[in-house]
mmCIF file of C-alpha atoms (C1' of nucleotides) in Angstrom:
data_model
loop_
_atom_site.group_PDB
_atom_site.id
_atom_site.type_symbol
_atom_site.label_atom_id
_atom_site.label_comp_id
_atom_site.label_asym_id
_atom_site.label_seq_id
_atom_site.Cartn_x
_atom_site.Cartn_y
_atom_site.Cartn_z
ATOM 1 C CA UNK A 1415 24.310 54.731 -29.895
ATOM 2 C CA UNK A 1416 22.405 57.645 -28.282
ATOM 3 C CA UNK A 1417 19.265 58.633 -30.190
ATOM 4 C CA UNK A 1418 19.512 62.793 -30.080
ATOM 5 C CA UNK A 1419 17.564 65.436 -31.410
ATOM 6 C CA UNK A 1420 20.486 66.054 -33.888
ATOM 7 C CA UNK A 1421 20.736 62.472 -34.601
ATOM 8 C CA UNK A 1422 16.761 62.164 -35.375
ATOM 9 C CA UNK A 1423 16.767 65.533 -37.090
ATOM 10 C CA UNK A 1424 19.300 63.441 -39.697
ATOM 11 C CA UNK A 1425 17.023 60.432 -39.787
ATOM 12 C CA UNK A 1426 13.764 62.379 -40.022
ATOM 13 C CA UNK A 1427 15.414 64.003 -43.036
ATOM 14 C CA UNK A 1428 17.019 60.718 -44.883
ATOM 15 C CA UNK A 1429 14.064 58.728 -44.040
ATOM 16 C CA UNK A 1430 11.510 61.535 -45.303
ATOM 17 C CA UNK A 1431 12.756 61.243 -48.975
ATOM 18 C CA UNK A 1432 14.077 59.296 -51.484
ATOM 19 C CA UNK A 1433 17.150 60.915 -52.766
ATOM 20 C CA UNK A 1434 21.119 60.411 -51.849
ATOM 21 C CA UNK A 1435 22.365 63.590 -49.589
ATOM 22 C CA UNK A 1436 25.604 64.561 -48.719
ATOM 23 C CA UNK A 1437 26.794 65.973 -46.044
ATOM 24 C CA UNK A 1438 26.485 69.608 -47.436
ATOM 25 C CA UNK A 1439 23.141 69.091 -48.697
ATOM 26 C CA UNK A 1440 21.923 68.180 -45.727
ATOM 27 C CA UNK A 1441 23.812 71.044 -43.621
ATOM 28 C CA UNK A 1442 22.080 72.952 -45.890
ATOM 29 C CA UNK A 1443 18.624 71.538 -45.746
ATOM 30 C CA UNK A 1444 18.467 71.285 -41.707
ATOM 31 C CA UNK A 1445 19.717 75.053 -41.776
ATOM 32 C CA UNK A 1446 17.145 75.833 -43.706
ATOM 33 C CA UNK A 1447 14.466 73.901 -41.950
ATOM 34 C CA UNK A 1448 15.687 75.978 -39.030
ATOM 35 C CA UNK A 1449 17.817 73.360 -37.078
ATOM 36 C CA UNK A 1450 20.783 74.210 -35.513
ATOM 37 C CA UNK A 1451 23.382 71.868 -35.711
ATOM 38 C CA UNK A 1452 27.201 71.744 -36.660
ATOM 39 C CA UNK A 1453 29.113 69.932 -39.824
ATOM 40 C CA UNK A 1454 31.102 67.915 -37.430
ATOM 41 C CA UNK A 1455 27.746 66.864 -35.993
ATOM 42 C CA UNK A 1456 26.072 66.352 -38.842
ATOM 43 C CA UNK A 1457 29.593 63.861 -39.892
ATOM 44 C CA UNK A 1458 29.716 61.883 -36.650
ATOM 45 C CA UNK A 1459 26.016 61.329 -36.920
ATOM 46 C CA UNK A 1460 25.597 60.294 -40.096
ATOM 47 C CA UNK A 1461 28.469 58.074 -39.267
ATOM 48 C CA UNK A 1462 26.777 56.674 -36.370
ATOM 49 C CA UNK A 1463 23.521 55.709 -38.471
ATOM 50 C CA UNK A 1464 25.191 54.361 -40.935
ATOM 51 C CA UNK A 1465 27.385 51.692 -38.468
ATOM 52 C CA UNK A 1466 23.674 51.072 -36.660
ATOM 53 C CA UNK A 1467 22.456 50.578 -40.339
ATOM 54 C CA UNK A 1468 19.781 53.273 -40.053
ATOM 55 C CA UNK A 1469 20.788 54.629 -43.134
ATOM 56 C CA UNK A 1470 23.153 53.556 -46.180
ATOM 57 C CA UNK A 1471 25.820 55.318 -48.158
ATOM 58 C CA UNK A 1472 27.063 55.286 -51.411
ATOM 59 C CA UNK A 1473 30.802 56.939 -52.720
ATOM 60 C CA UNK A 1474 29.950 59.094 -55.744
ATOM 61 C CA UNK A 1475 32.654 61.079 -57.083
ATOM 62 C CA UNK A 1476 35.021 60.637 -53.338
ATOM 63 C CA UNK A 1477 32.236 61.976 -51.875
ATOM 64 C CA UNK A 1478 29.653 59.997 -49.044
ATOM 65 C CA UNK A 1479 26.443 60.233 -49.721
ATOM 66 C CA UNK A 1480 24.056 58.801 -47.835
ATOM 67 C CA UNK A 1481 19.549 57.407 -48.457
ATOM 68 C CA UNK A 1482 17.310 55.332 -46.656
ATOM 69 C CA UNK A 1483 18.288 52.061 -45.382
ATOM 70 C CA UNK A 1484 14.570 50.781 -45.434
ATOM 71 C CA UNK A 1485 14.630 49.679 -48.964
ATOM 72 C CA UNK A 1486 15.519 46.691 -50.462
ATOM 73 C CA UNK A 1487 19.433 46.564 -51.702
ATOM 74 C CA UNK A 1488 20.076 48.345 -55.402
ATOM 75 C CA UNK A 1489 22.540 49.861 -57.612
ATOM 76 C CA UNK A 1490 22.721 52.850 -59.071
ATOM 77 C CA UNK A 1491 22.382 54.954 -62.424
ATOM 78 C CA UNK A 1492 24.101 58.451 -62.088
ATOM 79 C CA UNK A 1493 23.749 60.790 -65.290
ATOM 80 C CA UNK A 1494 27.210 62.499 -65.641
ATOM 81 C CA UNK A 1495 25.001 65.824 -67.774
ATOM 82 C CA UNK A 1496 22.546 66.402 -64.875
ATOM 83 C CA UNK A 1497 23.505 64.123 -61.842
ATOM 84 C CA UNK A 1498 20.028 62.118 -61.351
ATOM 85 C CA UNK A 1499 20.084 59.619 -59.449
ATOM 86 C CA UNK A 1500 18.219 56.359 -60.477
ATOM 87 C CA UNK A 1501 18.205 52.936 -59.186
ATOM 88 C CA UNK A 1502 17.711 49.229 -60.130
ATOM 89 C CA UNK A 1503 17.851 45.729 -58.848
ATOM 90 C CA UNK A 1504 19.507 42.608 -61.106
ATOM 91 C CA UNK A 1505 19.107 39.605 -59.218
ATOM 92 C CA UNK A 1506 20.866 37.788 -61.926
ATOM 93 C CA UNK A 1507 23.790 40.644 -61.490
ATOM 94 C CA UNK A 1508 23.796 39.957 -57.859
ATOM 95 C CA UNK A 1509 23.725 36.256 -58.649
ATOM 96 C CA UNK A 1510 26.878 36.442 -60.739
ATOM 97 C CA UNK A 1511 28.617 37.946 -58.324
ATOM 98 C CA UNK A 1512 28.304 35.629 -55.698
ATOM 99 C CA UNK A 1513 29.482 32.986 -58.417
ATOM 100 C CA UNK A 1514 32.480 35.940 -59.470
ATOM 101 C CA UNK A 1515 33.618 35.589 -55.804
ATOM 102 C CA UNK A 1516 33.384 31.914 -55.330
ATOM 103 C CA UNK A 1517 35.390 31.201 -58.290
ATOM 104 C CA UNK A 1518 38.051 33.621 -56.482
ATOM 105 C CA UNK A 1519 37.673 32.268 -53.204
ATOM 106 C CA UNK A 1520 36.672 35.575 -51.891
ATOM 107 C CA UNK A 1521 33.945 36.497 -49.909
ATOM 108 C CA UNK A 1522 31.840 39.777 -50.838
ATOM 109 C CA UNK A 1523 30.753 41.618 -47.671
ATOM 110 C CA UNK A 1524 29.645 44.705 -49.744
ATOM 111 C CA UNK A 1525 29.747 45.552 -53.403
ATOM 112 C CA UNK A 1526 29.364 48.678 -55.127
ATOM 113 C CA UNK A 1527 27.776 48.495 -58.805
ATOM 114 C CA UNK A 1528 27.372 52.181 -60.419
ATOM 115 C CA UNK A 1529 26.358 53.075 -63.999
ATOM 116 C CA UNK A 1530 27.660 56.451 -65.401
ATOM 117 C CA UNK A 1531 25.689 57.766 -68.861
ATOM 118 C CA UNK A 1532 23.037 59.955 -70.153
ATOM 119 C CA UNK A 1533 19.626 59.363 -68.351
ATOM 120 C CA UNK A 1534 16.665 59.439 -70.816
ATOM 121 C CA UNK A 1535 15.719 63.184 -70.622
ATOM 122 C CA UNK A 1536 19.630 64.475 -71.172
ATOM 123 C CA UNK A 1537 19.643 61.991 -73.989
ATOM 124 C CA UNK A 1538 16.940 63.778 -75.617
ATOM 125 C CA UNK A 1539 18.470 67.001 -74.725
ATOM 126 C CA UNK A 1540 21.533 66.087 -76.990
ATOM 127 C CA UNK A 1541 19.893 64.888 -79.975
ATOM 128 C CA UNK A 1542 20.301 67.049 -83.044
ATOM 129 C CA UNK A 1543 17.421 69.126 -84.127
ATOM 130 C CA UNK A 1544 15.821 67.373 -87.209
ATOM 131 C CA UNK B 67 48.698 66.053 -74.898
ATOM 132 C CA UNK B 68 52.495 66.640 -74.971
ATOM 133 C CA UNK B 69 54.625 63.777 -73.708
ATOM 134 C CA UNK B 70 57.353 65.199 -71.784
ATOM 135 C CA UNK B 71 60.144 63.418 -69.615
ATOM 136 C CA UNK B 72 57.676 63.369 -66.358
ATOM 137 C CA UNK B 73 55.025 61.556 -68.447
ATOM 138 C CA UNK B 74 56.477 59.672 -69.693
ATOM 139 C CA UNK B 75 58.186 58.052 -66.700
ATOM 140 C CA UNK B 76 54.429 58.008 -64.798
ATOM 141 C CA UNK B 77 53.448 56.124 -68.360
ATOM 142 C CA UNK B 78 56.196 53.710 -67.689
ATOM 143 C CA UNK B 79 56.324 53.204 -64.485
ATOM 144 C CA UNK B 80 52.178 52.128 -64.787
ATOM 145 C CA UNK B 81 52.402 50.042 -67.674
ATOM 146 C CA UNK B 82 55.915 47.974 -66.664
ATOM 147 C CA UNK B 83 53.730 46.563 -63.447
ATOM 148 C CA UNK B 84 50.515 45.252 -62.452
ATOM 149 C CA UNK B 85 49.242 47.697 -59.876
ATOM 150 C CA UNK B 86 47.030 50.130 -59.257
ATOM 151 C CA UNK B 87 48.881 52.906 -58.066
ATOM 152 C CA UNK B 88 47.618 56.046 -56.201
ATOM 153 C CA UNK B 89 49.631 59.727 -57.143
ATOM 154 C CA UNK B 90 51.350 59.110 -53.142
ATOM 155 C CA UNK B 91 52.967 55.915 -54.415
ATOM 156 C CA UNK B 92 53.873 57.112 -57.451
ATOM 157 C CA UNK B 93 55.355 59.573 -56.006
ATOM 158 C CA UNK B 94 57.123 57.531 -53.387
ATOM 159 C CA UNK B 95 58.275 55.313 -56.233
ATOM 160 C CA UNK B 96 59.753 57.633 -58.990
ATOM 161 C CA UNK B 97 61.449 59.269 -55.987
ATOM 162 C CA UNK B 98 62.906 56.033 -54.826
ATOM 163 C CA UNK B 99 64.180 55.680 -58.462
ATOM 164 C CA UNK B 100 65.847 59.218 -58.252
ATOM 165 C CA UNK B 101 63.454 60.730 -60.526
ATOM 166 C CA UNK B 102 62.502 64.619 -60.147
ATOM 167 C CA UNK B 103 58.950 65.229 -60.064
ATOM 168 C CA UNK B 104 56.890 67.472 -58.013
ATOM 169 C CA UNK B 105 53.489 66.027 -56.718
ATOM 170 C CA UNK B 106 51.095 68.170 -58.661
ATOM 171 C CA UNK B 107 53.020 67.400 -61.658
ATOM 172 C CA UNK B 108 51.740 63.781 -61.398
ATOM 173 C CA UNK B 109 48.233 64.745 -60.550
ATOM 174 C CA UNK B 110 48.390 66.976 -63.447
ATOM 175 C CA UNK B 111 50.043 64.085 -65.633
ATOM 176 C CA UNK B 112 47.582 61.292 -64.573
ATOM 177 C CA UNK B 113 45.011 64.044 -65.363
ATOM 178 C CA UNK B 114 46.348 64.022 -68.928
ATOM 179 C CA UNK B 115 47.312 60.385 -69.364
ATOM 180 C CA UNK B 116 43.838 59.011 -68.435
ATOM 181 C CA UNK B 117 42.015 61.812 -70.602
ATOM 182 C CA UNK B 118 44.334 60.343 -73.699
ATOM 183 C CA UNK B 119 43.363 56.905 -72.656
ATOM 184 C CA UNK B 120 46.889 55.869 -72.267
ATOM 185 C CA UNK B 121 46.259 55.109 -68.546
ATOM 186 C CA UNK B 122 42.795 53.773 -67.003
ATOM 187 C CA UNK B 123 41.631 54.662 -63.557
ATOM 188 C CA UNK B 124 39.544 53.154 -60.674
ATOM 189 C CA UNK B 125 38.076 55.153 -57.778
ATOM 190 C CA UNK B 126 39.016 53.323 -54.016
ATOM 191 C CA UNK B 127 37.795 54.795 -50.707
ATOM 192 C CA UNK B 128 38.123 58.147 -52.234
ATOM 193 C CA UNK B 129 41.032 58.236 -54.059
ATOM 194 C CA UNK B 130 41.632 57.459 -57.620
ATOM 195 C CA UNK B 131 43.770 54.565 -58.267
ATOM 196 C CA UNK B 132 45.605 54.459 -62.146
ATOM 197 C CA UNK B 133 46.671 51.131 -63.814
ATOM 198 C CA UNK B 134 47.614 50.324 -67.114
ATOM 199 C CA UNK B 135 45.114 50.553 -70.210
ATOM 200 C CA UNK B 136 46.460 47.986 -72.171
ATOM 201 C CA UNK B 137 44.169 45.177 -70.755
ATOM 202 C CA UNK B 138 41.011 44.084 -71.480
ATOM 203 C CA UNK B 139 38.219 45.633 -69.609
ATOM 204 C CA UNK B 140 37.887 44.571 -66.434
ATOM 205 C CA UNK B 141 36.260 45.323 -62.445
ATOM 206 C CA UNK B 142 37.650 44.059 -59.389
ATOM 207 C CA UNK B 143 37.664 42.684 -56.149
ATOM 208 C CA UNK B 144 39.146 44.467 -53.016
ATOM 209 C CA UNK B 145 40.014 42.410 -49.767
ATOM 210 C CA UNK B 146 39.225 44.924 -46.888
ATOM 211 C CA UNK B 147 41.745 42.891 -44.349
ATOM 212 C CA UNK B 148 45.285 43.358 -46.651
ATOM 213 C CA UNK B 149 44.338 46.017 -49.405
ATOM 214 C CA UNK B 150 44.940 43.760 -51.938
ATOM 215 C CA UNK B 151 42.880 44.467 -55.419
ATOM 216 C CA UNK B 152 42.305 41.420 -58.114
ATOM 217 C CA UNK B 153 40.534 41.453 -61.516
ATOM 218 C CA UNK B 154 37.620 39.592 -62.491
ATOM 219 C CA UNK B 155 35.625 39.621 -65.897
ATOM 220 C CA UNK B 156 32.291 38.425 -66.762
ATOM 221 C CA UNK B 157 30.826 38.961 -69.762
ATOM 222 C CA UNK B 158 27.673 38.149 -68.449
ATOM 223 C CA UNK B 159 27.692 40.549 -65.788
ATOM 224 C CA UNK B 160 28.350 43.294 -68.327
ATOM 225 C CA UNK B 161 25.361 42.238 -71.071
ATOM 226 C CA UNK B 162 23.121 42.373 -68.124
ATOM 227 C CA UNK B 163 24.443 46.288 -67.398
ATOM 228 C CA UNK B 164 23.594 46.567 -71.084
ATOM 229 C CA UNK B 165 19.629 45.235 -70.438
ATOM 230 C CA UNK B 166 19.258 47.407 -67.183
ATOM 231 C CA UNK B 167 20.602 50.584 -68.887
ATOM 232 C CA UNK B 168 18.202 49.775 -71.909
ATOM 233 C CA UNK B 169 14.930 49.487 -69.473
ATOM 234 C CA UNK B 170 15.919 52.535 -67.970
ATOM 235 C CA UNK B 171 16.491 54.422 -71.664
ATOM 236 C CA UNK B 172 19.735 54.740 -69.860
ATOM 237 C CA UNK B 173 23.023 54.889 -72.613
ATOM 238 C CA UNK B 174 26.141 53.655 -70.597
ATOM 239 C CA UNK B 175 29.357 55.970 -70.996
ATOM 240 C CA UNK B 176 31.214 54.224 -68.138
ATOM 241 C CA UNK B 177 30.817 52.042 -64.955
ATOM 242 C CA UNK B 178 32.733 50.476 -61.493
ATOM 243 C CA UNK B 179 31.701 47.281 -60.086
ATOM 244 C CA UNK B 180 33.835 46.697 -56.996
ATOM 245 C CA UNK B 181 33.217 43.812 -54.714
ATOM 246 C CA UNK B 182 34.271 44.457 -51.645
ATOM 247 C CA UNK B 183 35.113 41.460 -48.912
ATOM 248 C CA UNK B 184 38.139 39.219 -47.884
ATOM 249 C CA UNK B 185 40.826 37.792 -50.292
ATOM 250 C CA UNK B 186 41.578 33.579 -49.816
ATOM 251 C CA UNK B 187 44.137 34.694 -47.713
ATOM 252 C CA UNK B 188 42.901 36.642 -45.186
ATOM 253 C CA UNK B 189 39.288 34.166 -44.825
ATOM 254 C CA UNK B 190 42.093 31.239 -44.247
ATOM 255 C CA UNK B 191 43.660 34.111 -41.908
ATOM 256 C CA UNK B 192 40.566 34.222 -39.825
ATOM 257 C CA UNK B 193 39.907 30.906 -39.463
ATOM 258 C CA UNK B 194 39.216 29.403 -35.960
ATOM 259 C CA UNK B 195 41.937 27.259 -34.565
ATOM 260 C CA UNK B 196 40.728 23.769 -34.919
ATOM 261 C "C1'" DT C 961 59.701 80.052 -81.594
ATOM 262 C "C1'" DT C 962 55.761 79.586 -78.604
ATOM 263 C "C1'" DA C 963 52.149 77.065 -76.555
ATOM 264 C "C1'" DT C 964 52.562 73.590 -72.933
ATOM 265 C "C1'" DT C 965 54.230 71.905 -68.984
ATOM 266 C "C1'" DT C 966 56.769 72.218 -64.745
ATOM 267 C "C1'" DG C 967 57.762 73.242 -59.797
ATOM 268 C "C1'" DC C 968 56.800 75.506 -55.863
ATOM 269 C "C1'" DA C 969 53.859 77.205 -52.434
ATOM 270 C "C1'" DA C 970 49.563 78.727 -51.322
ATOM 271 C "C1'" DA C 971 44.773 77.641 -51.683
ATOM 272 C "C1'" DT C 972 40.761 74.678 -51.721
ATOM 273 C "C1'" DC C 973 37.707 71.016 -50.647
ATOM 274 C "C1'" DC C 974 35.928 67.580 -47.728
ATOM 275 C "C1'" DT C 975 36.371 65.460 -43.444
ATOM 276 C "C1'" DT C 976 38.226 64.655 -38.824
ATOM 277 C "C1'" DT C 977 39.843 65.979 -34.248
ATOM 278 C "C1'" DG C 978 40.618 68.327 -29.561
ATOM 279 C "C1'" DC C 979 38.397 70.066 -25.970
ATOM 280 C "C1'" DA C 980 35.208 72.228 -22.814
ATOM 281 C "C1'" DC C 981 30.414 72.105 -22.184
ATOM 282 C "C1'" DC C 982 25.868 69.726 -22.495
ATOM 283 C "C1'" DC C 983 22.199 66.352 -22.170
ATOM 284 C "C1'" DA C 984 19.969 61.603 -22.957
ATOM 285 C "C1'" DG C 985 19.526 57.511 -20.559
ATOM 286 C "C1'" DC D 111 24.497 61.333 -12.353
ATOM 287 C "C1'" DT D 112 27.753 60.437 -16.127
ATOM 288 C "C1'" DG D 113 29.475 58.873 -20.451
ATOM 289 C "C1'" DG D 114 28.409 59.774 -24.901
ATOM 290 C "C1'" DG D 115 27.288 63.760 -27.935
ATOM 291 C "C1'" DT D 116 27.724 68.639 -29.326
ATOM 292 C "C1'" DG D 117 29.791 72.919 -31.228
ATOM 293 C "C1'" DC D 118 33.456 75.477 -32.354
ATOM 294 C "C1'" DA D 119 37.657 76.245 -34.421
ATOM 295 C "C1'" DA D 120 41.782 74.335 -35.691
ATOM 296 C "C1'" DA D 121 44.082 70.390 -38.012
ATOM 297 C "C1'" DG D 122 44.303 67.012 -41.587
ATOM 298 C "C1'" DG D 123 44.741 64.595 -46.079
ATOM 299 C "C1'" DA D 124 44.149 64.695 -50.903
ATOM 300 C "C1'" DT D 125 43.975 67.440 -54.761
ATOM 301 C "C1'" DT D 126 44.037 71.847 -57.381
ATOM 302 C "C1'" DT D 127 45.638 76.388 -58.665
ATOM 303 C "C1'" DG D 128 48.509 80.728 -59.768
ATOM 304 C "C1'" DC D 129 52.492 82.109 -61.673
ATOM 305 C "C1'" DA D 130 57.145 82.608 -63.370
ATOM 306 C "C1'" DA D 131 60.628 79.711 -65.367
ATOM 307 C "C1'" DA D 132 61.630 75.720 -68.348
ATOM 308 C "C1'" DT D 133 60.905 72.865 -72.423
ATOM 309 C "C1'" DA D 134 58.872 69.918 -76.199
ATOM 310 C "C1'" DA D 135 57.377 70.256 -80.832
#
DNA sequence: TTATTTGCAAATCCTTTGCACCCAG
DNA sequence: CTGGGTGCAAAGGATTTGCAAATAA
């Protein structure tokens, strides 16, 4: 895979921050950063990285979006009222999968463990007014 | 909700099998059985059917996949070689969900736990020749 | 009756592709 | 130098929408 200035413009971006991007956001964000560089760029790239495993993706909502790959594995927490983002790591979840797929005779390549709710601050938000 | 003729053959047609069905082969299948139904019909009916709980619905690879609500709770396993999807339950798995959504002040409306990999089949499949 | 639902086609959203030009290795 | 990468615009697949006609309650 070639390393291009489009290519490391993506990285530079994913790599700077901790949240998930998709591939409008980060259109968006280069655009605005002053970068010039097309969707269908910005699509094969991020494609690239992720096959090199430069960078990892997530399907929220049938859309790709993509964080840093230098962290260790986690799942994720999405709040369905403002659409945070939050992560965790259960080694005893991870655990019982492994066990989940033996028991099937199936071997887990990838998994994909998402929480939908009410983070703690939208929570708040709905309780009624004493 | 209104239960018309077109419902209620997408309602049947889900809960007489075991499937998870996208709204293409739903289509493909009420047409093979002679029904009538135009395709936004049953994107508008699955709409309905899973918002009155009479039909569940799992998203794969970007699409949303609809199987039959009358069975226990349940996430699954998806064999990347032949498509096939199985079930798997663990109670365990799902208490933990319950202590990682508690440290986070996180309240749980909803969640997907897909394990991704190969099926018995296709491992044997890929065997090496002995 | 009358508020919903249907069917059709057009529209939308996200993503991919074809192709001529460009540039990293 | 040259094969992979880029940009553009057009194509694609899945899903949604507008609207007049049909229908369930």
């Amino acid at each position: 895979m070639r390393l291009t200035q489009q290519r490391t413009a993506l990285l530079q971006l994913i790599n700077s921050s901790d949240r998930h991007w998709d591939a409008e956001q980060i259109a968006a964000s280069l655009s605005r950063e002053g970068h010039k560089i097309g969707i269908a760029t910005i699509y094969r790239g991020l494609q690239a990285l992720e096959q090199a495993a430069l960078i990892t993706a997530i399907q929220i909502d049938g859309r790709k979006h993509y964080e840093r790959a230098d962290k260790q594995h986690h799942d994720h927490l999405i709040c369905t009222a403002c659409g945070t983002i939050a992560e965790f790591y259960s080694p005893e979840i991870e655990s019982l999968q492994l066990q989940v797929a033996e028991a099937h005779q199936f071997s887990i390549a990838d998994h994909q463990l998402t929480l939908y709710g009410l983070c703690r601050d939208c929570r708040v938000a709905k309780e009624p007014i004493p």
